[in-house]
Coordinates of C-alpha atoms in Angstrom, one line a residue:
X1 CA 122.5 71.7 142.2
X2 CA 118.8 71.7 143.4
X3 CA 119.7 74.8 145.7
X4 CA 121.2 76.6 142.5
X5 CA 118.0 76.2 140.4
X6 CA 115.9 77.5 143.5
X7 CA 117.9 80.4 143.5
X8 CA 117.5 81.1 140.0
X9 CA 113.8 81.1 139.9
X10 CA 114.1 83.3 142.8
X11 CA 116.5 86.0 140.9
X12 CA 114.2 85.4 137.9
X13 CA 111.1 86.4 140.0
X14 CA 112.8 89.1 142.0
X15 CA 114.6 91.1 139.2
X16 CA 113.5 94.2 137.8
X17 CA 113.9 94.4 134.2
X18 CA 116.8 92.1 134.3
X19 CA 117.1 88.2 134.4
X20 CA 120.6 86.8 134.5
X21 CA 121.3 83.1 136.0
X22 CA 124.2 80.9 135.4
X23 CA 125.8 83.1 132.7
X24 CA 122.6 83.4 130.6
X25 CA 122.2 86.4 128.7
X26 CA 119.7 89.1 130.0
X27 CA 116.0 88.2 129.7
X28 CA 116.7 84.4 129.5
X29 CA 117.3 81.7 132.0
X30 CA 118.7 78.2 131.9
X31 CA 116.8 75.0 131.0
X32 CA 118.9 72.2 131.3
X33 CA 122.1 72.5 129.4
X34 CA 120.4 75.8 127.4
X35 CA 119.3 79.3 127.9
X36 CA 115.9 80.3 126.7
X37 CA 114.0 83.4 126.5
X38 CA 111.6 84.0 129.7
X39 CA 108.0 84.7 129.1
X40 CA 107.8 88.0 131.5
X41 CA 109.7 89.9 133.6
X42 CA 108.3 90.8 137.0
X43 CA 108.8 93.9 139.1
X44 CA 109.2 93.3 143.0
X45 CA 105.5 93.8 143.9
X46 CA 104.7 90.7 141.4
X47 CA 103.3 93.0 138.4
X48 CA 104.7 92.3 135.0
X49 CA 107.3 94.8 133.8
X50 CA 107.8 93.8 130.7
X51 CA 105.7 91.0 128.7
X52 CA 107.1 88.5 126.1
X53 CA 110.3 88.0 124.8
X54 CA 112.0 86.1 121.8
X55 CA 115.2 84.9 120.3
X56 CA 116.5 84.4 116.7
X57 CA 119.2 82.1 115.7
X58 CA 122.6 82.8 117.6
X59 CA 121.2 85.9 119.1
X60 CA 120.3 87.6 122.7
X61 CA 116.6 87.6 123.9
X62 CA 115.0 90.5 122.5
X63 CA 111.8 92.3 123.7
X64 CA 108.2 91.2 122.1
X65 CA 107.9 93.8 119.1
X66 CA 104.8 95.8 119.0
X67 CA 101.9 94.1 117.3
X68 CA 103.4 90.7 118.2
X69 CA 102.8 88.1 120.7
X70 CA 105.5 86.2 122.4
X71 CA 105.5 83.2 124.8
X72 CA 109.3 82.8 125.5
X73 CA 111.2 80.1 125.2
X74 CA 112.4 79.0 121.8
X75 CA 109.1 80.3 120.1
X76 CA 109.4 82.8 117.8
X77 CA 106.9 86.0 117.7
X78 CA 103.6 85.6 115.6
X79 CA 101.3 89.0 114.9
X80 CA 98.4 89.7 116.9
X81 CA 95.1 90.1 115.0
X82 CA 95.5 93.2 112.4
X83 CA 99.3 93.2 112.3
X84 CA 101.4 91.6 109.7
X85 CA 104.8 90.6 109.8
X86 CA 107.1 88.2 107.8
X87 CA 107.2 84.4 108.9
X88 CA 110.5 84.0 107.5
X89 CA 111.9 86.8 109.8
X90 CA 109.3 87.9 112.6
X91 CA 111.3 90.7 114.0
X92 CA 109.5 93.6 112.9
X93 CA 105.5 94.1 112.7
X94 CA 103.1 96.9 111.2
X95 CA 99.3 97.1 111.3
X96 CA 97.4 96.1 108.0
X97 CA 97.3 98.9 105.5
X98 CA 93.5 99.6 104.6
X99 CA 92.6 97.1 107.2
X100 CA 89.0 98.7 107.9
X101 CA 89.8 100.3 111.3
X102 CA 89.4 97.5 113.6
X103 CA 91.0 94.0 114.3
X104 CA 87.5 92.5 113.3
X105 CA 87.9 93.7 110.0
X106 CA 91.4 93.1 109.2
X107 CA 92.9 91.1 106.2
X108 CA 95.3 89.9 108.7
X109 CA 94.2 87.6 110.8
X110 CA 97.5 87.0 112.8
X111 CA 98.3 84.0 114.8
X112 CA 101.3 81.5 115.0
X113 CA 100.3 80.5 111.6
X114 CA 100.4 84.0 110.1
X115 CA 97.1 83.8 108.6
X116 CA 95.2 85.8 106.2
X117 CA 91.7 86.6 105.5
X118 CA 90.1 84.2 102.9
X119 CA 91.7 84.6 99.2
X120 CA 94.4 86.8 100.6
X121 CA 98.3 86.3 100.6
X122 CA 101.5 87.6 100.3
X123 CA 103.0 90.7 102.0
X124 CA 100.6 92.6 104.5
X125 CA 97.7 89.9 103.1
X126 CA 97.3 92.4 100.5
X127 CA 97.5 90.0 97.3
X128 CA 94.6 88.2 96.1
X129 CA 94.9 84.6 95.9
X130 CA 94.3 82.6 92.6
X131 CA 90.4 82.9 91.9
X132 CA 89.9 85.7 94.1
X133 CA 90.2 89.4 93.0
X134 CA 89.8 93.3 94.1
X135 CA 87.0 95.1 92.9
X136 CA 87.5 99.1 92.1
X137 CA 88.1 101.0 95.3
X138 CA 87.9 98.1 97.7
X139 CA 90.8 96.4 99.6
X140 CA 89.1 93.2 100.1
X141 CA 89.5 90.3 97.5
X142 CA 86.1 88.4 96.6
X143 CA 85.5 85.5 94.7
X144 CA 85.8 86.1 90.9
X145 CA 82.8 85.5 88.8
X146 CA 82.9 83.5 85.8
X147 CA 84.4 84.9 82.8
X148 CA 81.6 85.2 80.4
X149 CA 80.0 87.3 83.2
X150 CA 83.3 89.6 83.7
X151 CA 83.4 90.0 80.2
X152 CA 79.5 91.3 79.8
X153 CA 80.5 93.4 82.9
X154 CA 83.3 95.3 81.0
X155 CA 81.2 95.5 77.8
X156 CA 78.4 97.3 79.9
X157 CA 80.9 99.4 81.5
X158 CA 82.5 100.5 78.1
X159 CA 79.1 101.1 76.7
X160 CA 78.1 103.3 79.6
X161 CA 81.5 105.5 79.3
X162 CA 81.0 105.8 75.7
X163 CA 77.2 107.0 76.1
X164 CA 78.5 109.3 78.5
X165 CA 81.1 111.1 76.2
X166 CA 78.8 110.9 73.2
X167 CA 75.8 112.8 75.2
X168 CA 78.4 115.5 76.6
X169 CA 79.5 115.8 72.9
X170 CA 75.9 116.3 71.4
X171 CA 74.8 118.2 74.3
X172 CA 75.6 121.9 73.0
X173 CA 75.0 121.1 69.3
X174 CA 71.8 123.3 69.0
X175 CA 71.9 127.2 70.2
X176 CA 68.9 127.1 72.4
X177 CA 70.5 124.1 74.3
X178 CA 73.5 126.4 74.9
X179 CA 71.1 128.6 76.4
X180 CA 69.7 126.3 78.6
X181 CA 72.5 124.6 80.5
X182 CA 70.9 123.5 83.9
X183 CA 70.3 119.8 82.8
X184 CA 73.4 119.1 82.0
X185 CA 75.1 121.1 84.9
X186 CA 73.2 119.3 87.5
X187 CA 74.5 116.1 86.0
X188 CA 77.9 117.5 86.5
X189 CA 77.4 118.5 89.7
X190 CA 76.3 115.0 90.4
X191 CA 79.2 113.5 88.8
X192 CA 81.7 116.4 91.0
X193 CA 80.1 114.9 94.2
X194 CA 80.4 111.3 93.5
X195 CA 83.7 111.9 92.5
X196 CA 84.5 113.1 96.2
X197 CA 82.1 110.7 98.0
X198 CA 83.9 107.6 96.1
X199 CA 87.4 108.7 97.7
X200 CA 85.6 109.7 101.0
X201 CA 83.8 106.2 101.5
X202 CA 87.1 104.2 100.2
X203 CA 89.1 105.9 103.3
X204 CA 90.4 103.8 106.2
X205 CA 87.4 104.4 108.5
X206 CA 85.9 101.7 110.3
X207 CA 82.5 102.6 109.2
X208 CA 79.2 101.4 110.7
X209 CA 76.8 98.8 109.2
X210 CA 74.9 101.5 107.9
X211 CA 77.7 102.9 105.4
X212 CA 80.1 99.7 105.2
X213 CA 78.2 98.9 101.7
X214 CA 79.8 102.2 100.5
X215 CA 82.9 102.2 102.3
X216 CA 84.3 98.9 100.6
X217 CA 85.6 97.7 104.2
X218 CA 83.4 94.5 104.2
X219 CA 84.5 91.2 102.3
X220 CA 82.7 91.3 99.3
X221 CA 79.5 89.0 99.6
X222 CA 78.9 88.5 96.0
X223 CA 80.9 87.8 92.9
X224 CA 83.9 90.3 92.1
X225 CA 84.6 91.5 88.6
X226 CA 88.4 92.6 88.4
X227 CA 91.2 92.2 86.0
X228 CA 93.2 90.0 88.8
X229 CA 90.6 87.6 88.0
X230 CA 91.6 87.2 84.1
X231 CA 95.4 86.7 85.0
X232 CA 97.4 83.8 86.1
X233 CA 99.7 83.9 89.3
X234 CA 103.1 85.8 88.3
X235 CA 105.5 87.9 89.6
X236 CA 104.1 90.8 87.7
X237 CA 100.4 90.0 88.2
X238 CA 99.6 93.1 90.1
X239 CA 101.4 95.3 87.1
X240 CA 99.4 93.9 84.4
X241 CA 96.1 94.2 86.4
X242 CA 97.0 97.6 87.2
X243 CA 98.1 98.4 83.2
X244 CA 94.2 96.8 82.2
X245 CA 92.7 99.3 84.2
X246 CA 93.7 101.8 81.2
X247 CA 92.0 99.7 78.5
X248 CA 88.8 100.6 78.9
X249 CA 89.1 104.7 78.8
X250 CA 91.3 103.7 75.6
X251 CA 88.8 101.9 73.9
X252 CA 86.3 104.3 75.0
X253 CA 88.1 107.1 73.3
X254 CA 88.6 104.9 70.3
X255 CA 85.0 103.8 69.9
X256 CA 83.9 107.3 70.1
X257 CA 86.2 108.7 67.8
X258 CA 85.1 105.9 65.0
X259 CA 81.5 107.1 65.6
X260 CA 82.0 110.7 65.4
X261 CA 83.8 110.1 62.0
X262 CA 81.1 107.6 60.6
X263 CA 77.8 109.7 61.9
X264 CA 80.0 113.0 60.6
X265 CA 80.8 111.4 57.2
X266 CA 77.1 110.1 56.7
X267 CA 75.7 113.6 57.5
X268 CA 78.0 115.3 55.3
X269 CA 76.9 112.9 52.4
X270 CA 73.1 113.9 53.1
X271 CA 73.4 117.3 53.1
X272 CA 76.1 118.2 50.3
X273 CA 75.4 115.1 47.9
X274 CA 71.6 114.4 48.6
X275 CA 70.5 118.1 49.5
X276 CA 68.9 117.6 52.7
X277 CA 69.4 120.5 55.1
X278 CA 71.2 120.0 58.5
X279 CA 69.5 120.5 61.8
X280 CA 70.4 123.7 63.8
X281 CA 73.7 123.3 65.2
X282 CA 74.7 120.3 63.4
X283 CA 76.4 122.2 60.7
X284 CA 79.3 122.2 62.9
X285 CA 79.6 118.3 62.2
X286 CA 80.3 118.9 58.5
X287 CA 83.7 117.6 57.1
X288 CA 85.3 120.8 55.3
X289 CA 87.1 118.1 52.9
X290 CA 83.4 117.0 51.6
X291 CA 82.1 120.8 51.6
X292 CA 84.4 121.7 49.4
X293 CA 83.9 119.0 47.0
X294 CA 80.3 119.6 47.1
X295 CA 81.0 123.3 45.9
X296 CA 83.0 122.0 43.0
X297 CA 80.0 119.8 42.1
X298 CA 77.6 122.5 42.2
X299 CA 79.6 124.1 39.3
X300 CA 79.0 121.4 37.0
X301 CA 75.3 120.5 37.5
X302 CA 73.8 117.0 36.0
X303 CA 72.6 117.4 32.7
X304 CA 75.0 120.2 31.5
X305 CA 78.3 120.4 29.8
X306 CA 78.1 116.3 29.6
X307 CA 77.8 115.5 32.9
X308 CA 76.0 112.6 34.0
X309 CA 74.6 111.3 37.2
X310 CA 77.5 108.5 36.6
X311 CA 80.1 111.0 36.8
X312 CA 78.5 112.7 39.6
X313 CA 78.5 109.1 41.7
X314 CA 82.2 108.5 40.6
X315 CA 83.3 112.4 41.6
X316 CA 81.5 111.9 44.8
X317 CA 83.5 108.5 45.4
X318 CA 86.6 110.1 44.4
X319 CA 86.4 112.3 47.8
X320 CA 89.0 110.0 49.1
X321 CA 89.1 108.6 52.7
X322 CA 92.2 110.5 53.6
X323 CA 90.6 113.9 52.7
X324 CA 88.0 112.9 55.0
X325 CA 90.3 111.9 57.8
X326 CA 91.8 115.4 57.4
X327 CA 88.6 117.0 57.7
X328 CA 87.7 115.2 61.0
X329 CA 90.8 115.7 62.2
X330 CA 90.8 119.3 61.8
X331 CA 87.2 120.0 62.9
X332 CA 85.9 117.2 65.2
X333 CA 88.5 115.1 66.6
X334 CA 89.8 118.2 68.9
X335 CA 86.6 118.1 70.3
X336 CA 86.1 114.4 70.9
X337 CA 89.6 114.0 72.8
X338 CA 88.9 117.1 74.8
X339 CA 85.5 116.0 75.9
X340 CA 86.7 112.6 76.2
X341 CA 89.6 113.5 78.4
X342 CA 87.6 115.6 80.4
X343 CA 84.8 112.9 81.1
X344 CA 87.3 110.1 81.8
X345 CA 89.9 112.1 83.6
X346 CA 88.8 111.7 87.4
X347 CA 89.2 107.9 87.2
X348 CA 92.1 108.2 84.9
X349 CA 93.9 110.9 87.4
X350 CA 93.3 108.2 90.6
X351 CA 94.6 105.4 88.4
X352 CA 98.0 107.3 87.2
X353 CA 98.5 108.6 90.4
X354 CA 98.0 105.4 92.2
X355 CA 101.4 104.3 90.0
X356 CA 103.4 106.3 92.3
X357 CA 101.7 105.8 95.7
X358 CA 104.4 103.9 97.9
X359 CA 105.1 103.5 101.7
X360 CA 108.1 103.0 103.3
X361 CA 108.7 100.0 105.6
X362 CA 112.0 98.0 107.1
X363 CA 113.7 96.0 104.8
X364 CA 113.2 92.9 107.2
X365 CA 109.7 92.5 105.5
X366 CA 110.8 91.1 102.4
X367 CA 113.3 88.8 104.0
X368 CA 112.7 85.3 102.2
X369 CA 114.8 83.2 104.1
X370 CA 115.2 82.6 108.0
X371 CA 117.2 85.6 109.5
X372 CA 119.5 85.3 112.6
X373 CA 120.8 88.2 114.8
X374 CA 123.1 89.6 112.2
X375 CA 121.1 89.6 109.0
X376 CA 118.7 91.8 111.4
X377 CA 121.0 93.9 112.3
X378 CA 122.3 94.3 108.9
X379 CA 118.5 95.4 107.5
X380 CA 117.2 96.8 110.6
X381 CA 118.5 100.4 109.6
X382 CA 117.6 99.9 105.7
X383 CA 114.1 100.4 104.5
X384 CA 112.1 99.4 101.6
X385 CA 109.3 101.1 99.5
X386 CA 106.2 99.0 98.6
X387 CA 103.4 99.9 96.0
X388 CA 100.1 101.0 98.0
X389 CA 98.1 99.5 95.0
X390 CA 99.5 96.0 95.7
X391 CA 102.0 95.6 98.7
X392 CA 103.6 92.6 97.2
X393 CA 105.5 95.0 94.9
X394 CA 108.5 96.7 95.7
X395 CA 108.5 100.2 94.3
X396 CA 111.2 101.9 92.1
X397 CA 112.6 98.9 90.9
X398 CA 112.0 95.9 88.3
X399 CA 108.8 95.7 86.8
X400 CA 107.3 98.7 88.9
X401 CA 110.4 100.9 87.6
X402 CA 109.6 99.8 83.8
X403 CA 106.1 100.5 84.6
X404 CA 106.5 104.2 85.6
X405 CA 108.8 104.9 82.8
X406 CA 106.1 103.7 80.3
X407 CA 103.3 106.0 81.6
X408 CA 105.3 109.2 82.5
X409 CA 104.3 111.1 79.5
X410 CA 100.6 110.3 80.1
X411 CA 101.0 110.9 83.6
X412 CA 102.4 114.2 82.9
X413 CA 99.6 115.5 80.8
X414 CA 96.9 113.4 83.4
X415 CA 98.2 115.5 86.2
X416 CA 98.6 118.6 84.2
X417 CA 95.3 118.6 82.9
X418 CA 93.4 121.2 85.2
X419 CA 96.6 123.8 84.0
X420 CA 96.8 122.9 80.5
X421 CA 92.7 123.8 80.2
X422 CA 93.3 126.9 82.1
X423 CA 96.4 127.9 80.2
X424 CA 94.2 127.1 76.6
X425 CA 91.4 128.9 77.7
X426 CA 93.4 131.9 78.7
X427 CA 95.2 132.2 75.4
X428 CA 92.2 132.1 73.5
X429 CA 90.4 134.4 75.7
X430 CA 89.0 136.7 73.1
X431 CA 87.0 133.6 71.4
X432 CA 85.3 132.5 74.7
X433 CA 81.6 133.1 74.3
X434 CA 81.8 134.4 70.4
X435 CA 83.3 132.1 68.5
X436 CA 81.2 129.1 67.4
X437 CA 83.7 126.8 66.2
X438 CA 85.8 127.5 69.3
X439 CA 83.0 127.1 71.3
X440 CA 81.5 124.0 69.8
X441 CA 85.2 122.4 70.6
X442 CA 85.7 123.8 74.3
X443 CA 82.3 125.5 75.2
X444 CA 81.4 122.8 77.5
X445 CA 84.4 124.2 79.6
X446 CA 83.1 127.6 80.2
X447 CA 79.5 127.9 79.0
X448 CA 78.0 126.8 82.2
X449 CA 79.7 129.7 84.2
X450 CA 79.4 133.3 84.1
X451 CA 81.7 135.3 81.6
X452 CA 84.0 136.6 84.3
X453 CA 84.4 133.0 86.0
X454 CA 85.4 130.9 82.6
X455 CA 88.2 129.6 84.4
X456 CA 86.1 127.8 87.0
X457 CA 86.0 124.6 85.5
X458 CA 89.9 124.4 85.8
X459 CA 89.4 125.2 89.4
X460 CA 87.2 122.2 90.0
X461 CA 89.4 119.8 88.1
X462 CA 92.1 121.1 90.2
X463 CA 90.1 120.4 93.4
X464 CA 89.4 116.8 92.3
X465 CA 93.3 116.5 91.8
X466 CA 93.8 117.7 95.0
X467 CA 91.8 115.4 97.0
X468 CA 93.2 112.5 94.8
X469 CA 96.9 113.5 95.7
X470 CA 95.6 113.6 99.1
X471 CA 94.5 110.3 99.3
X472 CA 97.6 108.5 97.8
X473 CA 99.7 110.7 99.9
X474 CA 97.9 110.1 103.2
X475 CA 95.9 106.7 102.5
X476 CA 96.4 103.9 104.7
X477 CA 96.8 104.5 108.4
X478 CA 96.9 107.9 108.3
X479 CA 93.5 108.8 108.2
X480 CA 92.9 111.5 110.5
X481 CA 95.3 113.4 108.5
X482 CA 93.5 112.4 105.2
X483 CA 89.9 113.5 106.5
X484 CA 91.6 116.8 107.8
X485 CA 93.0 117.5 104.0
X486 CA 90.0 116.7 102.3
X487 CA 87.9 118.8 104.9
X488 CA 90.1 121.8 104.5
X489 CA 89.8 121.2 100.5
X490 CA 85.9 121.2 100.6
X491 CA 85.7 124.0 102.9
X492 CA 87.8 126.4 101.1
X493 CA 85.9 125.4 97.6
X494 CA 82.7 126.2 99.6
X495 CA 83.8 129.6 100.6
X496 CA 84.8 130.2 97.1
X497 CA 81.4 129.1 95.6
X498 CA 79.7 131.3 98.2
X499 CA 81.5 134.2 97.3
X500 CA 81.7 134.0 93.7
X501 CA 78.3 132.0 92.8
X502 CA 79.7 131.2 89.1
X503 CA 77.1 129.5 87.6
X504 CA 74.7 131.2 84.8
X505 CA 71.8 129.8 86.7
X506 CA 71.3 130.7 90.4
X507 CA 69.3 127.4 90.7
X508 CA 72.5 125.4 89.6
X509 CA 74.4 127.3 92.4
X510 CA 72.0 126.3 94.9
X511 CA 72.5 122.8 94.0
X512 CA 76.1 123.2 93.8
X513 CA 76.1 124.5 97.4
X514 CA 73.9 121.4 98.6
X515 CA 76.6 119.0 97.2
X516 CA 79.2 120.7 99.1
X517 CA 77.5 120.6 102.7
X518 CA 76.7 116.9 102.1
X519 CA 80.4 116.2 101.1
X520 CA 81.7 118.6 103.9
X521 CA 79.2 116.2 106.5
X522 CA 80.3 113.2 105.1
X523 CA 84.1 114.1 105.8
X524 CA 83.4 115.1 109.4
X525 CA 81.5 111.6 109.8
X526 CA 84.7 110.0 109.2
X527 CA 86.4 112.1 111.9
X528 CA 83.6 111.4 114.4
X529 CA 83.7 107.6 114.0
X530 CA 87.4 107.6 115.1
X531 CA 86.3 109.0 118.3
X532 CA 85.8 106.5 121.2
X533 CA 81.9 106.9 121.3
X534 CA 79.3 103.9 121.9
X535 CA 78.8 101.4 118.9
X536 CA 74.9 102.5 119.2
X537 CA 76.3 106.1 118.7
X538 CA 78.7 105.0 115.6
X539 CA 75.5 103.2 114.0
X540 CA 73.4 106.3 114.5
X541 CA 76.0 108.5 112.9
X542 CA 76.4 106.1 110.2
X543 CA 72.6 106.4 109.4
X544 CA 72.6 109.8 109.4
X545 CA 75.7 110.0 106.8
X546 CA 73.9 107.6 104.8
X547 CA 70.6 109.4 104.8
X548 CA 72.3 113.0 103.7
X549 CA 74.3 110.7 100.6
X550 CA 71.1 109.5 99.6
X551 CA 69.3 112.6 100.1
X552 CA 71.5 114.5 97.6
X553 CA 70.8 112.1 95.0
X554 CA 66.9 112.9 95.5
X555 CA 67.5 116.5 95.5
X556 CA 69.2 116.5 92.1
X557 CA 66.7 114.2 90.8
X558 CA 63.8 116.3 91.9
X559 CA 66.2 119.5 90.5
X560 CA 66.5 117.6 87.1
X561 CA 62.7 117.1 86.9
X562 CA 61.7 120.5 87.5
X563 CA 64.2 122.2 85.1
X564 CA 62.5 119.5 82.2
X565 CA 59.3 120.7 83.2
X566 CA 60.0 124.2 83.2
X567 CA 61.6 123.9 79.6
X568 CA 58.5 121.8 78.3
X569 CA 56.3 124.6 79.6
X570 CA 58.5 127.5 78.0
X571 CA 56.0 127.8 75.1
X572 CA 57.6 130.9 73.4
X573 CA 61.4 129.4 73.9
X574 CA 62.9 132.5 75.1
X575 CA 64.5 130.7 77.9
X576 CA 62.1 132.6 80.5
X577 CA 59.0 130.8 81.9
X578 CA 56.3 132.9 83.2
X579 CA 53.5 131.8 85.8
X580 CA 51.1 131.9 82.7
X581 CA 53.0 129.5 80.7
X582 CA 53.4 127.1 83.4
X583 CA 49.4 127.2 84.3
X584 CA 48.5 127.1 80.3
X585 CA 50.8 124.1 80.3
X586 CA 49.5 122.1 83.3
X587 CA 46.0 123.0 83.7
X588 CA 44.7 121.2 80.8
X589 CA 46.6 118.3 81.6
X590 CA 46.2 117.8 85.6
X591 CA 43.6 120.3 86.0
X592 CA 43.8 124.0 87.8
X593 CA 44.3 122.9 91.3
X594 CA 47.4 120.8 90.8
X595 CA 48.7 123.3 88.4
X596 CA 48.6 125.8 91.2
X597 CA 50.4 123.3 93.5
X598 CA 53.3 122.9 91.0
X599 CA 53.4 126.6 90.2
X600 CA 53.9 126.9 93.9
X601 CA 57.1 124.8 93.7
X602 CA 58.4 126.5 90.7
X603 CA 58.2 129.9 92.6
X604 CA 60.1 128.2 95.8
X605 CA 62.8 127.2 93.6
X606 CA 63.1 130.4 91.7
X607 CA 62.3 128.7 88.3
X608 CA 59.6 131.1 87.0
X609 CA 59.0 134.6 86.5
X610 CA 55.8 137.0 86.5
X611 CA 54.7 138.4 83.5
X612 CA 55.8 141.8 85.0
X613 CA 59.3 140.8 85.6
X614 CA 59.3 139.6 82.2
X615 CA 58.0 142.6 80.6
X616 CA 60.6 144.7 82.8
X617 CA 63.1 142.7 81.3
X618 CA 62.0 142.6 77.9

């Protein structure tokens, strides 16, 4: 018997790709009265031809799957760091999605215990454990902040978005402000760049230390503010958390609408009842129903025909809440709606598209009971779609199907918003730039651009939509494809901008050019950082990208400051600032010498005109 065992060992070592002994299946050897999988198969020269085998219940020995460790015998495979597999049926393994690009920064720690990083659990370690939550745009779950801090943060965010929408609504009330659009245009350019940069930094790239604070690929070092922290563990926690992201835009719209109604009602009372003169441009805020009532009151002045002040008060109170609401709905509500949707659209678009962002995986990932060879063969050719927002949720079934059915109509509106804007402006092309009422409601969509490029805002929205769709389609492990698609979109946008120069102000055109160049460089960095280059080179490259990113904020800030100073120095308010006006304004304040230096900067940025040029223009 001993001789037979020796022969078996010799056969095991010398076999090329096959190991059979005493009737044991391929890739197995006998251990006592049973067969066990070998740990490796060796070639004739002693090198390993195949490393690692495993065996399910009542099945043959199989080669170790990609991304797994197999030590043979009766041990089941377990994932390598950076890979995930179902502990109940460890037959297939896949890299962790949005892991950050390297095993050291992965959500999946692997090992015999199928460990996840601290605070993570579930399929692909993508779910957050109790007490942990995922910040916006981050793949990592961090420790939740206290509830009162969470509430305070959401209130601040709500107030910020409300103030942003109101600032755009009030931006173009006065005619002279519409003729000086640079300040609002610079803010819009910065917001457009931030939309692109946030998507680039959230891509699946192993960013260097200089940029990881922006990339969201490091575990949160501080407290996390997330809707995940508000919910108890349940089957539909991920769905509820996603739906709660839409509450802030909805509440923002409600608050803005109520504020504008109260403000317009108060302004109408002051103008038509108390006799105060409205500021230039604010007459567009008056409610028609109150204006008609004022016309009626003017036909019956006080002290005549027995009309007393008390009767005037009664007639004034009889205006009616519903009549005021009708006037608000006809004159102001369209602007509130269109401005709110435009301002909140980028975040809403990303959230809405995320609802449909799913990825296909083998069905074995969802097996919850120990699988044997029969179950594995039955499910190996089947697949399942998992939600990219949370890989613990199966797509297009159960709660996810209910969610998609509930948001289908708003999803279509949000996705088709650029086309709807273009279609509406085209249908009312005769009103553009000439109709004051139409201009008040929709002017911020086209007044920043030259008349022949009235459609340019719709093109910018389409660009943002294209990038968001690319992130949802090519996100995860297809980072190179995502970077190439975004690079192509930005390149086409830059070419179109250089060919058209669509903004009314050449100064704003230059600012847009700078923002597109910086965005292009950031995308190029995502490609360069994937190359096999030394870590020091990656750190240097990351530092350059960070410098470009921060320099854009500085440049936009300086542009904004120059525009504000130029408008302050415009003494005759004719929208043309001359060198003499600059000197007259700054000389008494900072002296002639410093004023000449400031004038040089204004000339460099082409923000002033000489008196000769102004006379020629006149």
